[in-house]
XYZ file of C-alpha atoms in Angstrom:
531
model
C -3.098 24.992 -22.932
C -1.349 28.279 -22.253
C 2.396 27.930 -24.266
C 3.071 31.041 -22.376
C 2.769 28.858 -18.905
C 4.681 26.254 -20.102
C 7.632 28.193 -21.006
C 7.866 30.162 -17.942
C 7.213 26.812 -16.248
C 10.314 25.310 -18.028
C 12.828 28.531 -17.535
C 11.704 28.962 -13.544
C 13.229 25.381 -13.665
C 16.731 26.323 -16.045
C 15.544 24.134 -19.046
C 14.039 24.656 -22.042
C 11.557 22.998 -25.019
C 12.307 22.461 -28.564
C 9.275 23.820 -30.714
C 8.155 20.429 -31.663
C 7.685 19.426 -27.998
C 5.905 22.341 -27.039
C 3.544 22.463 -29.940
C 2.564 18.644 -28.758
C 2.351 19.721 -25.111
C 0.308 22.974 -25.860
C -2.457 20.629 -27.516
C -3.261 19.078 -24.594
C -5.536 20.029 -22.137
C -3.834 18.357 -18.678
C -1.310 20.955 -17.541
C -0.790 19.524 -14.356
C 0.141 16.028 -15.906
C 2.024 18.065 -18.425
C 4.339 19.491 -15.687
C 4.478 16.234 -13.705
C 5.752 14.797 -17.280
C 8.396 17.379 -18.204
C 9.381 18.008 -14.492
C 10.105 14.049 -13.999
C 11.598 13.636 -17.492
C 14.438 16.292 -16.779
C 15.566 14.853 -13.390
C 15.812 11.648 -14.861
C 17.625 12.432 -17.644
C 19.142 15.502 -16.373
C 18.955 17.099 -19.944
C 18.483 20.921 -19.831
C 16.850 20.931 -23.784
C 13.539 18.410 -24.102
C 13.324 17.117 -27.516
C 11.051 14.476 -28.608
C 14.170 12.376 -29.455
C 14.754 12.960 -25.717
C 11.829 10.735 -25.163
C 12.712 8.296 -27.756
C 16.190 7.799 -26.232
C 13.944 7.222 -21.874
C 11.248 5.329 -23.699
C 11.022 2.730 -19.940
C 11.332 5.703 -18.009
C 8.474 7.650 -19.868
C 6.458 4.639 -19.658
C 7.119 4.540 -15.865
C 5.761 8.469 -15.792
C 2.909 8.049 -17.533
C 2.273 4.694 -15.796
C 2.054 6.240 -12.630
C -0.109 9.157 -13.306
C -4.272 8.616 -12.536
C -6.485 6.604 -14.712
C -8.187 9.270 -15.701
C -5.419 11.388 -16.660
C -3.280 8.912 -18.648
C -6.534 8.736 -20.630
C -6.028 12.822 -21.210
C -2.822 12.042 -22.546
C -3.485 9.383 -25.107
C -3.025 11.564 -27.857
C 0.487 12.640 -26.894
C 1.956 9.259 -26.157
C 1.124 7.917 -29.507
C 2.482 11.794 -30.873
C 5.719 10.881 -28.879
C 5.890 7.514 -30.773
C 5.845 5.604 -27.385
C 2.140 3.845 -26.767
C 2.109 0.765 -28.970
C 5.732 0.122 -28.744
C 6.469 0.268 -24.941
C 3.099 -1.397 -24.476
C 4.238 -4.664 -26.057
C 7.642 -4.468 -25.185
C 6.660 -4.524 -21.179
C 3.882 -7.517 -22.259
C 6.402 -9.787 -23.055
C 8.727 -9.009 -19.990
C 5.510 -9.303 -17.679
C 4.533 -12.814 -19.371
C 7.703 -14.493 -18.549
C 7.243 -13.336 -14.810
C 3.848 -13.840 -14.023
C 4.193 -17.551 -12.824
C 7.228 -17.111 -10.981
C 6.586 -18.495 -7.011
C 10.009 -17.578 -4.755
C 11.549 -19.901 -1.660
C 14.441 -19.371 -0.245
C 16.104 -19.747 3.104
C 12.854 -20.243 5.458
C 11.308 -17.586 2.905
C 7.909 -18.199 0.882
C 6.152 -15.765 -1.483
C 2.202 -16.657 -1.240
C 0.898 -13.714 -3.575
C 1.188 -14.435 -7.270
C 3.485 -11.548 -9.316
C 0.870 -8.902 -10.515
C 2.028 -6.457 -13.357
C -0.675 -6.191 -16.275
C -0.481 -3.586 -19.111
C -4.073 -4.966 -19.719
C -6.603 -2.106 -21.234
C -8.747 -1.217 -18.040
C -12.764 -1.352 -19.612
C -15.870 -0.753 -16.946
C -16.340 -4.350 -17.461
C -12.999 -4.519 -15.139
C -14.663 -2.117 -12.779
C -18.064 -4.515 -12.466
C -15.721 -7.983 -12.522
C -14.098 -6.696 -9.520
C -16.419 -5.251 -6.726
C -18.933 -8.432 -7.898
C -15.771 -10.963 -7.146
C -15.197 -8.751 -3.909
C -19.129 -8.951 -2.833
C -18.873 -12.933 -3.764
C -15.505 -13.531 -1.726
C -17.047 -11.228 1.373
C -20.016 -13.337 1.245
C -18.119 -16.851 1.993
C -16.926 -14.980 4.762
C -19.932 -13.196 6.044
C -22.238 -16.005 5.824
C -21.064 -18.485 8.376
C -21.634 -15.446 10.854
C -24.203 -17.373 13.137
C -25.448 -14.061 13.716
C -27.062 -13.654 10.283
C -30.179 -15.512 10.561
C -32.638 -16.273 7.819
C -29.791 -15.096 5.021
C -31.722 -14.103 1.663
C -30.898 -12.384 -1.609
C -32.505 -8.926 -1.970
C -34.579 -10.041 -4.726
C -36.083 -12.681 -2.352
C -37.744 -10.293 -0.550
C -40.963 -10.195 -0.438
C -43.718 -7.463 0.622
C -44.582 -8.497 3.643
C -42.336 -7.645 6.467
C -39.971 -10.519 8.135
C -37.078 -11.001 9.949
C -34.087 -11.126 7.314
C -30.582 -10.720 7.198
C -28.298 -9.876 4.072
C -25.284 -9.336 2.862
C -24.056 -6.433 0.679
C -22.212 -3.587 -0.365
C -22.518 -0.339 0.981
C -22.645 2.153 -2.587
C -24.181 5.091 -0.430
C -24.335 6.665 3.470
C -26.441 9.843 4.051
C -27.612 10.921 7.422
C -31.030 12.216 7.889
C -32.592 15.567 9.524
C -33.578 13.029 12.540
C -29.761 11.550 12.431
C -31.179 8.772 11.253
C -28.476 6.767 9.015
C -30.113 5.323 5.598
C -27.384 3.359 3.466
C -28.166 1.712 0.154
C -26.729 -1.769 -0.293
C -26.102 -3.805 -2.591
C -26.029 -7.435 -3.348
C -25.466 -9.054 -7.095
C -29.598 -9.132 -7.365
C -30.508 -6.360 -6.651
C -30.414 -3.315 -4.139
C -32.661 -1.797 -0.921
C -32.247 1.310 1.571
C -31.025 -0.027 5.173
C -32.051 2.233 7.818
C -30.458 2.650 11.235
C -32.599 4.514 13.791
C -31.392 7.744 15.813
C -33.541 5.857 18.616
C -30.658 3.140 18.704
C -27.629 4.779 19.955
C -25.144 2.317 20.202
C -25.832 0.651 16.845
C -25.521 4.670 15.462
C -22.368 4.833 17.205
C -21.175 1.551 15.326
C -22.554 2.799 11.850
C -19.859 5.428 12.403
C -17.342 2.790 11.513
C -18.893 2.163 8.369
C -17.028 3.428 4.726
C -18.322 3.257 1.155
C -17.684 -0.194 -0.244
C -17.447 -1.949 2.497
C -19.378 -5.193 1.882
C -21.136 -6.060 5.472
C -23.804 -8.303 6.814
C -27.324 -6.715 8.190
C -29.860 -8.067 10.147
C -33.234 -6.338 10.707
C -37.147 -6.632 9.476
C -38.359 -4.841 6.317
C -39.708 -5.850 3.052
C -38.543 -5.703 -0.836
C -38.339 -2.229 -0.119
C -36.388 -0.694 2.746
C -34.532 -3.216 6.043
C -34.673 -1.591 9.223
C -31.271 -2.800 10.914
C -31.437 -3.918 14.327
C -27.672 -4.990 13.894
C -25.063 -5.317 11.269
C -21.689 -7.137 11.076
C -18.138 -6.801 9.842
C -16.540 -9.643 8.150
C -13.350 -9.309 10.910
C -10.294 -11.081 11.076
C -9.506 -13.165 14.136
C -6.922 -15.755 14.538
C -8.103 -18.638 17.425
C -4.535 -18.439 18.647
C -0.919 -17.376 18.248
C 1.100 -19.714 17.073
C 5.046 -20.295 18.243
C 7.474 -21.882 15.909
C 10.266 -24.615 17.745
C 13.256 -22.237 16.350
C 14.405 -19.119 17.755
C 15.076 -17.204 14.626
C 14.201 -13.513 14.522
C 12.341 -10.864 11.955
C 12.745 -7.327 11.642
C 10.482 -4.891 10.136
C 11.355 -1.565 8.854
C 10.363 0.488 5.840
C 10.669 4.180 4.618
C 14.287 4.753 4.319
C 13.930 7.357 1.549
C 17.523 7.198 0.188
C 18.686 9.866 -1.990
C 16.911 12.182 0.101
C 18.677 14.740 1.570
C 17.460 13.786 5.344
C 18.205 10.473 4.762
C 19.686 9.305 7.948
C 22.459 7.331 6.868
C 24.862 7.356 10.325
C 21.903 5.608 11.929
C 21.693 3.283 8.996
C 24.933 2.038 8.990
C 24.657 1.656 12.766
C 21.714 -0.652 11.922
C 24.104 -2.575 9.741
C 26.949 -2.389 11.758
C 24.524 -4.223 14.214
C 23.722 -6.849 12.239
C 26.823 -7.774 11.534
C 27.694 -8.574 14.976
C 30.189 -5.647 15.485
C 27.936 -4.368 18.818
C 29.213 -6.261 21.911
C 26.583 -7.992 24.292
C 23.969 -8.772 21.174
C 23.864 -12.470 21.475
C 20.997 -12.454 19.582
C 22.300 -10.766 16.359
C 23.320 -14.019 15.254
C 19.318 -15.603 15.402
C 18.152 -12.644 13.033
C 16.888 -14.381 9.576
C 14.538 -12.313 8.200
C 14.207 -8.567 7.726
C 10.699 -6.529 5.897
C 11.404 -3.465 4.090
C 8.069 -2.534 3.499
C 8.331 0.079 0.950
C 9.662 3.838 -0.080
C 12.859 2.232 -0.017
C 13.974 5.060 -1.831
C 12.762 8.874 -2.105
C 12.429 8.390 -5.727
C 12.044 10.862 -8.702
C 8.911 13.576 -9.175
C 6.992 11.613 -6.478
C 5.556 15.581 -5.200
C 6.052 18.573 -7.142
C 9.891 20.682 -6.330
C 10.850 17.199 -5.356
C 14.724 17.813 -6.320
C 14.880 20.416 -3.846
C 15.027 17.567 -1.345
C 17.008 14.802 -3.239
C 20.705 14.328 -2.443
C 20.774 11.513 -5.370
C 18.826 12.809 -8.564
C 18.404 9.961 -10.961
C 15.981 6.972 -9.709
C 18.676 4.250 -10.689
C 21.662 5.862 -9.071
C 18.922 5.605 -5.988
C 18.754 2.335 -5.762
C 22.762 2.054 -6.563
C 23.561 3.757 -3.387
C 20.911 1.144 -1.320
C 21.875 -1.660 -3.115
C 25.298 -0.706 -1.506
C 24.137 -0.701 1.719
C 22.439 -3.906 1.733
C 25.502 -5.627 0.466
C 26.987 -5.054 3.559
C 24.366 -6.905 5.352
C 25.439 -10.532 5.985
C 24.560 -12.972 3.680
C 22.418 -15.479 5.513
C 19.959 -12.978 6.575
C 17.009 -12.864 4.014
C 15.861 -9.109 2.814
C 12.262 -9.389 1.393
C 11.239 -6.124 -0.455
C 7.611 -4.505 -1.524
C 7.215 -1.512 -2.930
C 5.740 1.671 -1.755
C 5.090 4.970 -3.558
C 8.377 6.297 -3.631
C 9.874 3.585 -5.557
C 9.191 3.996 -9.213
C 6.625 1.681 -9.376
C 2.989 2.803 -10.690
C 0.549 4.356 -8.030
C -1.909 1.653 -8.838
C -2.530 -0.971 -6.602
C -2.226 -3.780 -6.317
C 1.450 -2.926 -7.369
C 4.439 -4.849 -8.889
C 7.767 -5.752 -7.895
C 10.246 -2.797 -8.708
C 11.124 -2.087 -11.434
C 14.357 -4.435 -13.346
C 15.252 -1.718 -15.478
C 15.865 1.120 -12.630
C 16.101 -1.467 -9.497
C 18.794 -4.064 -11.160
C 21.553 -3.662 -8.554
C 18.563 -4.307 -6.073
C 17.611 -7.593 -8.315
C 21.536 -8.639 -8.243
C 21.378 -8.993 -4.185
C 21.476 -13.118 -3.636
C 20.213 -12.616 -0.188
C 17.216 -10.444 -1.634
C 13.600 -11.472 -2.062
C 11.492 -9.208 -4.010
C 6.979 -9.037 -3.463
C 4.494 -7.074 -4.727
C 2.277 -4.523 -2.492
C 0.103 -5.956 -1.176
C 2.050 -9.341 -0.685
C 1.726 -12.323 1.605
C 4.897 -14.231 2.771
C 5.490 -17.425 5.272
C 8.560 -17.500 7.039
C 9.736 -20.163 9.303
C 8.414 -22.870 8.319
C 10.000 -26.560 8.964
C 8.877 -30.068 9.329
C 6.745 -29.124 12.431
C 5.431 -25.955 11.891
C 3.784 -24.304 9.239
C 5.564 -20.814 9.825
C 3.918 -17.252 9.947
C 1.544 -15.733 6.999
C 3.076 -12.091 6.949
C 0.791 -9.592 5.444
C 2.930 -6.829 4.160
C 1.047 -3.426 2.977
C 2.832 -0.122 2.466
C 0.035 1.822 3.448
C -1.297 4.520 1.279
C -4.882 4.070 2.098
C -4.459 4.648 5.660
C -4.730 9.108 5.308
C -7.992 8.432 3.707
C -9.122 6.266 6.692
C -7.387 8.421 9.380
C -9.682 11.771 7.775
C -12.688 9.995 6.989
C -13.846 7.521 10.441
C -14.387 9.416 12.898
C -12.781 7.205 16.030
C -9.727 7.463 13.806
C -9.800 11.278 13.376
C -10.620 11.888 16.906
C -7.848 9.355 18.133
C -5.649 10.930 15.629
C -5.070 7.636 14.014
C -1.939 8.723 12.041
C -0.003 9.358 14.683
C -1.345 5.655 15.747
C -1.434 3.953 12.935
C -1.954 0.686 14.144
C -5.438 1.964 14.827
C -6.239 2.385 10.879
C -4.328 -1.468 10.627
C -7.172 -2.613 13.153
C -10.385 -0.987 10.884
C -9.121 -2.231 8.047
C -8.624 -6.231 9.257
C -12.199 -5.560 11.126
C -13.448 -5.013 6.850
C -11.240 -7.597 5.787
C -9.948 -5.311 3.063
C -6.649 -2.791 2.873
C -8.649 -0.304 0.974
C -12.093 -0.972 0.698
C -13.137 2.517 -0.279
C -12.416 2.734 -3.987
C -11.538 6.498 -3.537
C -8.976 5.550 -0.746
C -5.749 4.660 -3.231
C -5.584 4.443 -7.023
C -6.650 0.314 -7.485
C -6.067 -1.555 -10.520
C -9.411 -3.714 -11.059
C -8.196 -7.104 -11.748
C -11.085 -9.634 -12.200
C -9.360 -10.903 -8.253
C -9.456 -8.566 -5.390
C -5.765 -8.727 -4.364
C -6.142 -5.605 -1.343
C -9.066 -8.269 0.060
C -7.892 -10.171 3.351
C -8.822 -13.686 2.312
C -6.423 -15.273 4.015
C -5.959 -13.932 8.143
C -2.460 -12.707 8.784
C -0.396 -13.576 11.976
C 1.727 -10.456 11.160
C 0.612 -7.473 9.353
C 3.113 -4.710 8.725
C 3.011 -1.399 7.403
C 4.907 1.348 6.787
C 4.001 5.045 5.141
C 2.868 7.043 8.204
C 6.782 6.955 9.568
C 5.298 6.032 13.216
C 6.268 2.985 15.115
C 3.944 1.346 16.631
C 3.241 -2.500 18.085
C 0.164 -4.040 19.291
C -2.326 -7.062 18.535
C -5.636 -7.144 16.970
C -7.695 -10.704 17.782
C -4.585 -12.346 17.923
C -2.726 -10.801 14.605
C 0.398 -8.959 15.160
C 0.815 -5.407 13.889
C 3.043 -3.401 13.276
C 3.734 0.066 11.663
C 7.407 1.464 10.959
C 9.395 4.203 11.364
C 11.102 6.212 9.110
C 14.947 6.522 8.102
C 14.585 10.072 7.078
C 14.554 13.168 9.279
C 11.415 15.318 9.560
C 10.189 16.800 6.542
C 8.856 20.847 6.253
C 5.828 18.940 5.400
C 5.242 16.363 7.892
C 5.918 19.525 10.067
C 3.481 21.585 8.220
C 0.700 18.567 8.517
C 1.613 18.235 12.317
C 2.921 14.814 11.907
C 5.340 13.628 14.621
C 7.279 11.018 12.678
C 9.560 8.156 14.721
C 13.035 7.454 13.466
C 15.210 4.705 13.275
C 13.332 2.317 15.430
C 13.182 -1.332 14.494
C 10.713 -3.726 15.849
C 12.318 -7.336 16.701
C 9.986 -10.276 16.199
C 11.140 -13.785 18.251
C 9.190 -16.261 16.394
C 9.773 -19.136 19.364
C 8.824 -17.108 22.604
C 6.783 -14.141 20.664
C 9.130 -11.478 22.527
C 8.922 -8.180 20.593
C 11.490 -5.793 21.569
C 11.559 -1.954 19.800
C 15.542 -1.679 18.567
C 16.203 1.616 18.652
C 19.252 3.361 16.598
C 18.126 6.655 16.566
C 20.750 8.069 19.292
C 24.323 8.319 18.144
C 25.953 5.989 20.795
C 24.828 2.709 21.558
C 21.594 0.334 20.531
C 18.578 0.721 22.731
C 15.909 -1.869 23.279
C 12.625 -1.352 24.463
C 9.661 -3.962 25.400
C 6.519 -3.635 23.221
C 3.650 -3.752 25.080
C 0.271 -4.990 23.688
């Protein structure tokens, strides 16, 4: 490491290292973590001289930093936690804190949390690694299997020599494409592994192999031997509902997400609008008063160090003042309305998903909210529910696989899926999964695949791409919201053409979805979703 760099990196920013500090930092060899580290740690502290006793006195918030850095980088760093005096202690400390929550279930007003509350400090080992994509292949498989398609379903090491008519199920670890434009995939099953080939000759099946992504586990049908399947056909696992279902109350759910407070653009006229809304203060809004539930699906604030020259951007500079100045907000919502929060990757959560609840320690005023329910992301939640009816499974995902989806399938790069994101919502309930590519998002491996769709959805929501967007997929409702904050210089660099302030309405007796639109500075507009 180059002290020289760090120094100049530190005085471009008007703060400074003790000698100590930099001696530790100059040992290692991750200088981009090493930035991210002392970048984050000075707007959280606001501190213009790092010492190590600086550290001593942030220990959560340095955990939180390191937390949220790559696998492979935390690794890196090791060394220079333990050098800080922070590894061992913070470690435990968070154990105990994540032990008392991890049986807590949540009901409340109409309001059910399905998803159990994830937040291990657990040593990751490539055991984890194997546990989980053999639990994903056995999970996909009860799925998969009652396919009537898939006839004469055998292991791979059934196989025999001879050639037959087979079908299997697996997990695609590798795609090439052939001088011919053949597609040959190797798949895997937990016996063993063969090459699946899908001939040029058969265009529409080639087509369809398009769709496929690493990971994905799948079903194949075809003739071959122990050695190589030719495919005449393959399946998805799919999600489709048989029918959608219409509770006896007319009660209401809004979804929205991305509000990005303490940034700068945050749109806060339009926010209080929202509120003022809610509250009944907007004549002819009857029904205002049948609203019960409202998603926030994430980046509910702009957070601290999330991209590099981040506090360029930030009206609100400390994480915990962030969530102050929501928390404020939301009070003003009535109380009878339920809130239910997930995170997203603004929120000072780590990157890793599945992810926890925010964060006690920075989120508190958000915790102190009675009419607040908090999830995980990914997180399933039934609402509505009564003596007669058995209320709708709400899939809530924040969304950060979706830009590795929307540049990698190539019916979502030509449709320019980001701009339609409900497209990327529909791939990834065809595989079942919210990021079945490992290289889509940063995943913690727990021994159960908590991104799998096990259970169908009759809503799924969304946020990240800041694009509104309605539709149905075999019956399942999704949705995608806007943003709260203006356009950013890079959302305009990247060409994205963000939506803002829009708010989809949800009538859970009739099904009526109407688009509630405060993004103009006089009164609230309405629009009919169509499917």
């Amino acid at each position: 490491m180059n002290t020289q760099e760090i120094l100049k990196f530190c005085m471009e920013r008007g703060f400074l290292l003790d000698n100590e500090v930099l001696n530790m930092f100059n040992e290692t060899s991750d200088i981009d973590s090493v930035k991210l580290i002392i970048e984050r740690i000075k707007d959280s502290t606001q501190q213009r001289i790092i010492t190590k006793n600086l550290f001593n006195q942030n220990k959560e918030k340095v955990f939180q930093i390191f937390s949220a850095l790559p696998r492979e980088n935390q690794q890196h760093l090791e060394g220079l936690k333990i050098k800080l005096g922070l590894s061992i202690e913070i470690s435990q400390e968070f154990s105990k804190e994540k032990e008392i929550k991890k049986e807590i279930r949540i009901e409340a007003g109409g309001v059910k949390v399905l998803s159990p509350i994830l937040n291990s400090t657990k040593k990751l080992e490539v055991g984890d690694f194997t546990k989980h994509f053999k639990n994903r292949v056995l999970e996909m498989k009860k799925i998969l299997q009652d396919n009537p398609s898939l006839r004469n379903l055998v292991s791979i090491n059934k196989l025999s020599g001879n050639r037959q008519n087979i079908s299997i199920i697996g997990i695609v670890s590798s795609k090439n494409v052939t001088k011919n434009k053949n597609v040959i995939l190797e798949v895997e099953d937990l016996t063993g592994k063969i090459k699946v080939l899908i001939s040029q000759s058969n265009q529409k099946l080639i087509e369809k192999a398009e769709e496929i992504c690493l990971d994905s586990v799948l079903g194949f049908t075809g003739f071959g031997n122990g050695e190589i399947l030719f495919a005449s056909d393959f399946v998805f696992p799919d999600s489709i509902l048989p029918e959608r279902k219409k509770s006896s109350n007319e009660e209401y759910a809004l979804f929205l997400g991305d509000i990005h407070f303490g940034s700068k653009l945050f749109l806060e006229e339009n926010f209080l609008k929202f509120i003022n809304y809610l509250n009944g203060n907007v004549p002819n809004t009857p029904e205002v008063e049948k609203i019960k539930y409202i998603f926030l699906v994430g980046d509910i604030i702009a957070g601290v160090g999330t991209y590099p020259n981040q506090e360029r951007d930030l009206k609100v500079k400390d994480i915990e003042e962030q969530f102050i100045g929501l928390s404020k907000l939301l009070s003003k919502i009535r109380k009878d309305i339920k809130i239910i929060i997930s995170p997203g990757n603004h929120d000072g959560v780590r990157l890793m998903e599945p992810q926890p609840m925010l964060n006690e320690r920075y989120a508190w005023s958000i915790y102190n909210l009675k009419n607040v329910i908090l999830t995980g992301n990914p997180a399933y939640v039934n609402i509505g529910a009564n003596d007669n009816f058995p209320g709708f499974d709400v899939l809530t995902y924040h969304g950060v696989s979706f830009h590795y989806y929307a540049n990698t399938i190539p019916k979502l790069i030509v449709g320019g899926s980001l701009n339609s994101p409900n497209k990327i919502m529909n791939y990834l309930l065809q595989n079942r999964h919210l990021a079945p590519s490992h290289t889509s998002v940063q995943y913690y491996p727990s021994e159960e695949d908590y991104l799998m769709i096990k259970k169908i959805p009759d809503i799924l929501v969304s946020g990240h791409t800041h694009k509104s967007a309605v539709s149905y997929y075999n019956n399942i409702l999704v949705i995608s919201s806007s943003s709260w904050e203006s356009k950013t210089p890079y959302q305009e660099k990247m060409g994205n053409q963000p939506d803002f302030c829009k708010v989809p309405m949800f009538n859970l007796k009739t099904r009526a979805i109407k688009i509630l639109d405060f993004e103009e500075s006089s009164s609230v507009n309405s629009l009919e979703a169509k499917e």
